Coordinates of N, CA and C in Angstrom, one line a residue:
X1 N 34.9 -15.0 -112.4 CA 35.2 -14.4 -111.2 C 34.4 -13.2 -110.9
X2 N 33.8 -13.1 -109.7 CA 32.9 -12.1 -109.3 C 33.7 -10.8 -108.9
X3 N 33.1 -9.6 -109.1 CA 33.8 -8.4 -108.7 C 34.2 -8.3 -107.2
X4 N 33.3 -8.8 -106.4 CA 33.7 -8.7 -104.9 C 34.8 -9.6 -104.6
X5 N 35.0 -10.8 -105.3 CA 36.1 -11.6 -105.1 C 37.4 -10.9 -105.4
X6 N 37.3 -10.2 -106.5 CA 38.5 -9.4 -107.0 C 38.8 -8.3 -105.9
X7 N 37.8 -7.7 -105.4 CA 38.0 -6.6 -104.4 C 38.6 -7.1 -103.1
X8 N 38.1 -8.2 -102.7 CA 38.6 -8.8 -101.4 C 40.1 -9.2 -101.6
X9 N 40.4 -9.7 -102.8 CA 41.8 -10.0 -103.0 C 42.7 -8.8 -103.1
X10 N 42.1 -7.6 -103.4 CA 42.9 -6.4 -103.6 C 43.1 -5.6 -102.3
X11 N 42.6 -6.2 -101.2 CA 42.8 -5.5 -99.9 C 44.3 -5.4 -99.6
X12 N 44.7 -4.2 -99.2 CA 46.1 -3.9 -98.9 C 46.9 -3.4 -100.1
X13 N 46.3 -3.5 -101.3 CA 47.0 -3.1 -102.5 C 46.5 -1.7 -103.0
X14 N 47.3 -1.0 -103.8 CA 46.9 0.3 -104.3 C 45.8 0.1 -105.4
X15 N 45.0 1.1 -105.5 CA 44.0 1.1 -106.6 C 43.5 2.5 -106.9
X16 N 42.9 2.7 -108.1 CA 42.4 3.9 -108.5 C 40.9 3.8 -108.6
X17 N 40.1 4.7 -108.0 CA 38.7 4.7 -108.0 C 38.2 6.0 -108.7
X18 N 37.4 5.9 -109.7 CA 36.8 7.0 -110.3 C 35.4 7.1 -109.9
X19 N 34.9 8.3 -109.4 CA 33.6 8.4 -108.9 C 32.7 9.0 -110.0
X20 N 31.4 8.9 -109.9 CA 30.4 9.3 -110.9 C 30.5 10.8 -111.1
X21 N 31.0 11.6 -110.1 CA 31.1 13.0 -110.2 C 32.4 13.4 -110.9
X22 N 33.2 12.5 -111.3 CA 34.5 12.8 -112.0 C 35.7 12.8 -111.2
X23 N 35.6 12.9 -109.9 CA 36.8 12.8 -109.0 C 37.4 11.5 -109.1
X24 N 38.7 11.5 -108.8 CA 39.4 10.2 -108.7 C 40.1 10.1 -107.4
X25 N 40.2 8.9 -106.9 CA 40.9 8.6 -105.6 C 41.9 7.5 -105.9
X26 N 43.2 7.8 -105.5 CA 44.3 6.8 -105.5 C 44.7 6.5 -104.1
X27 N 44.6 5.2 -103.7 CA 45.0 4.9 -102.4 C 45.1 3.4 -102.2
X28 N 45.3 2.9 -101.0 CA 45.4 1.5 -100.7 C 44.1 1.0 -100.1
X29 N 43.6 -0.1 -100.6 CA 42.3 -0.6 -100.2 C 42.5 -1.2 -98.8
X30 N 41.7 -0.7 -97.8 CA 41.7 -1.2 -96.5 C 40.6 -2.3 -96.3
X31 N 39.4 -1.9 -96.8 CA 38.3 -2.8 -96.6 C 37.2 -2.6 -97.6
X32 N 36.4 -3.6 -97.9 CA 35.3 -3.5 -98.8 C 34.2 -4.4 -98.2
X33 N 32.9 -4.0 -98.6 CA 31.8 -4.9 -98.1 C 31.0 -5.3 -99.3
X34 N 29.9 -6.0 -99.0 CA 29.0 -6.6 -100.1 C 28.3 -5.5 -101.0
X35 N 28.2 -4.3 -100.5 CA 27.6 -3.2 -101.3 C 28.7 -2.4 -102.0
X36 N 29.9 -2.9 -102.0 CA 31.1 -2.3 -102.7 C 31.5 -1.0 -102.0
X37 N 31.1 -0.7 -100.8 CA 31.6 0.4 -100.1 C 33.1 0.1 -99.8
X38 N 33.9 1.2 -99.9 CA 35.3 1.0 -99.8 C 35.9 1.9 -98.7
X39 N 36.9 1.4 -98.1 CA 37.7 2.3 -97.2 C 39.1 2.3 -97.7
X40 N 39.7 3.4 -98.0 CA 41.0 3.6 -98.6 C 41.9 4.3 -97.6
X41 N 43.2 4.1 -97.6 CA 44.1 4.8 -96.8 C 45.2 5.4 -97.7
X42 N 45.9 6.4 -97.2 CA 47.0 7.1 -98.0 C 46.4 7.5 -99.3
X43 N 45.4 8.3 -99.3 CA 44.6 8.7 -100.5 C 45.1 10.0 -101.1
X44 N 45.1 10.0 -102.4 CA 45.3 11.3 -103.2 C 44.0 11.5 -104.0
X45 N 43.3 12.5 -103.6 CA 42.0 12.8 -104.3 C 42.3 13.9 -105.4
X46 N 41.7 13.7 -106.6 CA 41.9 14.6 -107.7 C 40.6 15.2 -108.1
X47 N 40.5 16.4 -108.4 CA 39.3 17.1 -108.8 C 38.9 16.6 -110.2
X48 N 37.6 16.8 -110.6 CA 37.2 16.3 -111.9 C 38.0 16.9 -113.1
X49 N 38.4 18.2 -112.9 CA 39.2 18.8 -114.0 C 40.7 18.4 -114.0
X50 N 41.1 17.7 -112.9 CA 42.5 17.3 -112.8 C 43.5 18.3 -112.4
X51 N 43.0 19.5 -111.9 CA 43.9 20.6 -111.6 C 44.1 20.7 -110.1
X52 N 43.3 20.1 -109.3 CA 43.5 20.2 -107.8 C 43.7 18.8 -107.2
X53 N 44.5 18.8 -106.2 CA 44.9 17.5 -105.5 C 44.8 17.7 -104.0
X54 N 44.3 16.7 -103.3 CA 44.2 16.7 -101.9 C 44.8 15.3 -101.4
X55 N 45.6 15.4 -100.3 CA 46.1 14.2 -99.7 C 45.2 13.9 -98.4
X56 N 44.7 12.7 -98.3 CA 43.8 12.3 -97.2 C 44.4 11.1 -96.5
X57 N 44.4 11.1 -95.2 CA 45.0 9.9 -94.5 C 44.0 8.7 -94.7
X58 N 42.7 8.9 -94.8 CA 41.8 7.8 -95.0 C 40.5 8.4 -95.6
X59 N 39.8 7.5 -96.4 CA 38.7 7.9 -97.1 C 37.7 6.8 -97.2
X60 N 36.4 7.1 -97.0 CA 35.3 6.1 -97.2 C 34.5 6.4 -98.4
X61 N 34.3 5.5 -99.3 CA 33.6 5.7 -100.5 C 32.3 4.8 -100.5
X62 N 31.2 5.4 -100.7 CA 30.0 4.6 -100.8 C 29.9 3.9 -102.2
X63 N 29.5 2.7 -102.2 CA 29.6 1.9 -103.4 C 28.8 2.4 -104.6
X64 N 27.7 3.1 -104.3 CA 26.8 3.5 -105.5 C 27.4 4.8 -106.1
X65 N 28.5 5.4 -105.6 CA 29.1 6.5 -106.2 C 30.3 6.2 -107.1
X66 N 30.6 4.9 -107.2 CA 31.8 4.4 -107.9 C 31.4 4.3 -109.4
X67 N 32.2 4.9 -110.3 CA 32.0 4.7 -111.7 C 32.9 3.5 -112.2
X68 N 34.1 3.5 -111.8 CA 35.0 2.3 -112.1 C 36.2 2.2 -111.2
X69 N 36.8 1.0 -111.1 CA 37.9 0.7 -110.3 C 39.1 0.2 -111.2
X70 N 40.3 0.6 -110.8 CA 41.4 0.0 -111.5 C 42.4 -0.5 -110.5
X71 N 42.6 -1.9 -110.6 CA 43.5 -2.6 -109.7 C 44.7 -3.1 -110.4
X72 N 45.8 -3.3 -109.7 CA 47.0 -3.9 -110.4 C 46.8 -5.2 -111.0
X73 N 47.5 -5.6 -112.0 CA 47.4 -6.8 -112.8 C 47.5 -8.0 -111.9
X74 N 48.4 -8.0 -111.0 CA 48.7 -9.2 -110.1 C 47.5 -9.6 -109.2
X75 N 46.6 -8.7 -109.0 CA 45.4 -8.9 -108.2 C 44.6 -10.0 -108.8
X76 N 44.5 -10.1 -110.1 CA 43.7 -11.1 -110.8 C 44.3 -12.5 -110.5
X77 N 45.6 -12.6 -110.5 CA 46.2 -13.9 -110.2 C 45.9 -14.3 -108.7
X78 N 46.0 -13.3 -107.8 CA 45.8 -13.6 -106.4 C 44.3 -14.0 -106.2
X79 N 43.4 -13.3 -106.9 CA 42.0 -13.7 -106.7 C 41.7 -15.1 -107.2
X80 N 42.4 -15.5 -108.3 CA 42.2 -16.8 -108.9 C 42.7 -17.9 -107.9
X81 N 43.8 -17.6 -107.3 CA 44.4 -18.6 -106.3 C 43.5 -18.7 -105.1
X82 N 42.9 -17.6 -104.6 CA 42.0 -17.6 -103.5 C 40.7 -18.4 -103.9
X83 N 40.2 -18.2 -105.1 CA 39.0 -18.9 -105.5 C 39.3 -20.4 -105.6
X84 N 40.4 -20.8 -106.1 CA 40.8 -22.3 -106.2 C 40.9 -22.9 -104.8
X85 N 41.5 -22.1 -103.9 CA 41.7 -22.6 -102.5 C 40.4 -22.8 -101.9
X86 N 39.4 -21.9 -102.1 CA 38.1 -22.0 -101.5 C 37.4 -23.3 -102.1
X87 N 37.5 -23.5 -103.4 CA 36.9 -24.7 -104.0 C 37.4 -26.0 -103.5
X88 N 38.7 -26.0 -103.2 CA 39.3 -27.2 -102.7 C 38.8 -27.5 -101.3
X89 N 38.6 -26.4 -100.5 CA 38.1 -26.6 -99.1 C 36.7 -27.1 -99.2
X90 N 35.9 -26.6 -100.1 CA 34.5 -27.1 -100.2 C 34.4 -28.6 -100.6
X91 N 35.3 -29.0 -101.5 CA 35.3 -30.4 -101.9 C 35.8 -31.3 -100.8
X92 N 36.8 -30.9 -100.0 CA 37.3 -31.7 -98.9 C 36.3 -31.7 -97.8
X93 N 35.5 -30.7 -97.6 CA 34.5 -30.6 -96.5 C 33.4 -31.6 -96.5
X94 N 33.0 -32.1 -97.6 CA 31.9 -33.0 -97.7 C 30.6 -32.5 -97.2
X95 N 30.0 -33.2 -96.2 CA 28.7 -32.8 -95.7 C 28.8 -31.9 -94.5
X96 N 29.9 -31.4 -94.1 CA 30.0 -30.7 -92.9 C 29.2 -29.4 -92.8
X97 N 29.1 -28.7 -93.9 CA 28.3 -27.5 -93.8 C 26.9 -27.6 -94.3
X98 N 26.4 -28.8 -94.4 CA 25.1 -29.0 -95.0 C 24.0 -28.7 -94.0
X99 N 22.7 -28.5 -94.5 CA 21.6 -28.3 -93.6 C 21.1 -29.6 -93.0
X100 N 20.3 -29.5 -92.0 CA 19.7 -30.7 -91.5 C 20.2 -31.0 -90.1
X101 N 19.4 -31.9 -89.5 CA 19.8 -32.3 -88.1 C 20.5 -33.6 -88.1
X102 N 21.6 -33.7 -88.7 CA 22.3 -35.0 -88.8 C 23.0 -35.3 -87.5
X103 N 22.3 -35.7 -86.4 CA 22.9 -36.0 -85.1 C 23.2 -37.5 -85.1
X104 N 24.1 -37.9 -84.3 CA 24.5 -39.3 -84.2 C 23.3 -40.2 -83.8
X105 N 23.1 -41.3 -84.4 CA 22.0 -42.2 -84.0 C 20.7 -41.8 -84.6
X106 N 20.6 -40.7 -85.3 CA 19.3 -40.3 -85.9 C 19.5 -40.3 -87.4
X107 N 18.5 -40.8 -88.1 CA 18.6 -40.8 -89.6 C 17.4 -40.0 -90.1
X108 N 17.1 -38.8 -89.6 CA 16.0 -38.1 -89.9 C 16.2 -37.4 -91.3
X109 N 17.4 -37.1 -91.7 CA 17.7 -36.5 -93.0 C 16.9 -35.3 -93.3
X110 N 17.3 -34.5 -94.3 CA 16.5 -33.4 -94.7 C 16.7 -32.2 -93.7
X111 N 15.7 -31.4 -93.7 CA 15.8 -30.2 -92.9 C 15.3 -30.4 -91.5
X112 N 16.0 -29.9 -90.5 CA 15.5 -30.0 -89.1 C 15.8 -31.2 -88.4
X113 N 15.3 -32.4 -88.9 CA 15.5 -33.6 -88.1 C 14.7 -33.6 -86.8
X114 N 15.1 -34.4 -85.9 CA 14.4 -34.5 -84.6 C 14.8 -33.4 -83.7
X115 N 13.9 -32.5 -83.3 CA 14.3 -31.4 -82.4 C 14.1 -31.8 -81.0
X116 N 14.8 -32.7 -80.5 CA 14.6 -33.3 -79.2 C 14.5 -32.2 -78.1
X117 N 13.5 -32.5 -77.2 CA 13.4 -31.6 -76.0 C 12.6 -30.3 -76.3
X118 N 11.8 -30.2 -77.3 CA 11.0 -29.0 -77.5 C 9.6 -29.3 -77.2
X119 N 9.2 -29.4 -76.0 CA 7.8 -29.6 -75.6 C 7.4 -31.0 -75.6
X120 N 6.1 -31.3 -75.8 CA 5.4 -32.5 -75.6 C 5.9 -33.8 -76.1
X121 N 6.9 -34.4 -75.6 CA 7.2 -35.8 -75.7 C 7.6 -36.2 -77.1
X122 N 8.2 -35.4 -77.9 CA 8.8 -35.9 -79.2 C 7.8 -35.9 -80.4
X123 N 6.6 -35.4 -80.3 CA 5.8 -35.3 -81.4 C 6.4 -34.3 -82.4
X124 N 6.1 -34.6 -83.7 CA 6.6 -33.7 -84.7 C 5.8 -32.4 -84.8
X125 N 5.8 -31.8 -85.9 CA 5.0 -30.5 -86.1 C 3.6 -30.8 -86.0
X126 N 2.8 -30.0 -85.3 CA 1.4 -30.0 -85.3 C 0.7 -31.2 -84.6
X127 N 1.5 -32.1 -84.1 CA 0.9 -33.3 -83.4 C 0.8 -33.1 -82.0
X128 N 0.4 -34.2 -81.3 CA 0.5 -34.2 -79.8 C -0.8 -33.9 -79.1
X129 N -1.8 -33.3 -79.7 CA -3.0 -33.0 -79.0 C -4.2 -33.8 -79.4
X130 N -4.0 -34.7 -80.3 CA -5.1 -35.6 -80.8 C -6.0 -34.9 -81.8
X131 N -5.7 -33.7 -82.2 CA -6.5 -33.0 -83.2 C -5.9 -33.1 -84.6
X132 N -6.8 -33.1 -85.6 CA -6.3 -33.0 -86.9 C -6.0 -31.5 -87.3
X133 N -5.8 -31.2 -88.5 CA -5.6 -29.8 -88.9 C -6.9 -29.2 -89.2
X134 N -7.0 -27.9 -89.0 CA -8.2 -27.2 -89.3 C -9.3 -27.3 -88.3
X135 N -10.5 -26.9 -88.7 CA -11.6 -26.9 -87.7 C -12.3 -28.3 -87.8
X136 N -12.7 -28.7 -86.6 CA -13.5 -29.9 -86.5 C -12.9 -31.1 -87.2
X137 N -11.6 -31.2 -87.2 CA -10.8 -32.2 -87.9 C -11.0 -33.6 -87.4
X138 N -10.0 -34.3 -87.0 CA -10.1 -35.7 -86.7 C -10.5 -36.0 -85.3
X139 N -10.9 -35.1 -84.5 CA -11.1 -35.3 -83.1 C -12.4 -35.9 -82.7
X140 N -13.3 -36.2 -83.6 CA -14.6 -36.8 -83.2 C -15.6 -35.8 -82.8
X141 N -15.3 -34.6 -82.4 CA -16.3 -33.6 -81.9 C -16.9 -32.8 -83.1
X142 N -16.7 -33.1 -84.3 CA -17.1 -32.3 -85.4 C -18.6 -32.6 -85.8
X143 N -19.0 -32.0 -86.9 CA -20.4 -32.2 -87.3 C -20.5 -33.4 -88.3
X144 N -21.5 -34.2 -88.1 CA -21.9 -35.3 -89.0 C -20.9 -35.9 -89.9
X145 N -19.9 -36.5 -89.3 CA -18.8 -37.1 -90.1 C -19.2 -38.6 -90.3
X146 N -18.9 -39.2 -91.4 CA -19.3 -40.6 -91.6 C -18.0 -41.4 -91.8

């Protein structure tokens, strides 16, 4: 299980965040992103010495300042359930999310397929003008070709 999967499952739940500077934040996770930036609400911030406390309605934590996170035990079970649910959807989905231009009536397969309606009459990449690739290619106007 990846850490971000655990964090997304922890949204709405209480957690403890210790920062690299020694401060701790206790609050409910509102949001997290792929850089592990967090938004917490109903936060109690504690000084590194543990002698001062501040109550904050909301707090934003940049991910690179986090030393560690502590989440409730039940979050692990929730994250596992979400992961299994996603795997089931992927298996049921089949080819729906695949790449390629799989349009009805076309068996072009692979990437792109036929890009109908993009310029000169249905030629593929690089075709359509009667020239080969590069200089003096297949057009007959080149130098001494045999």
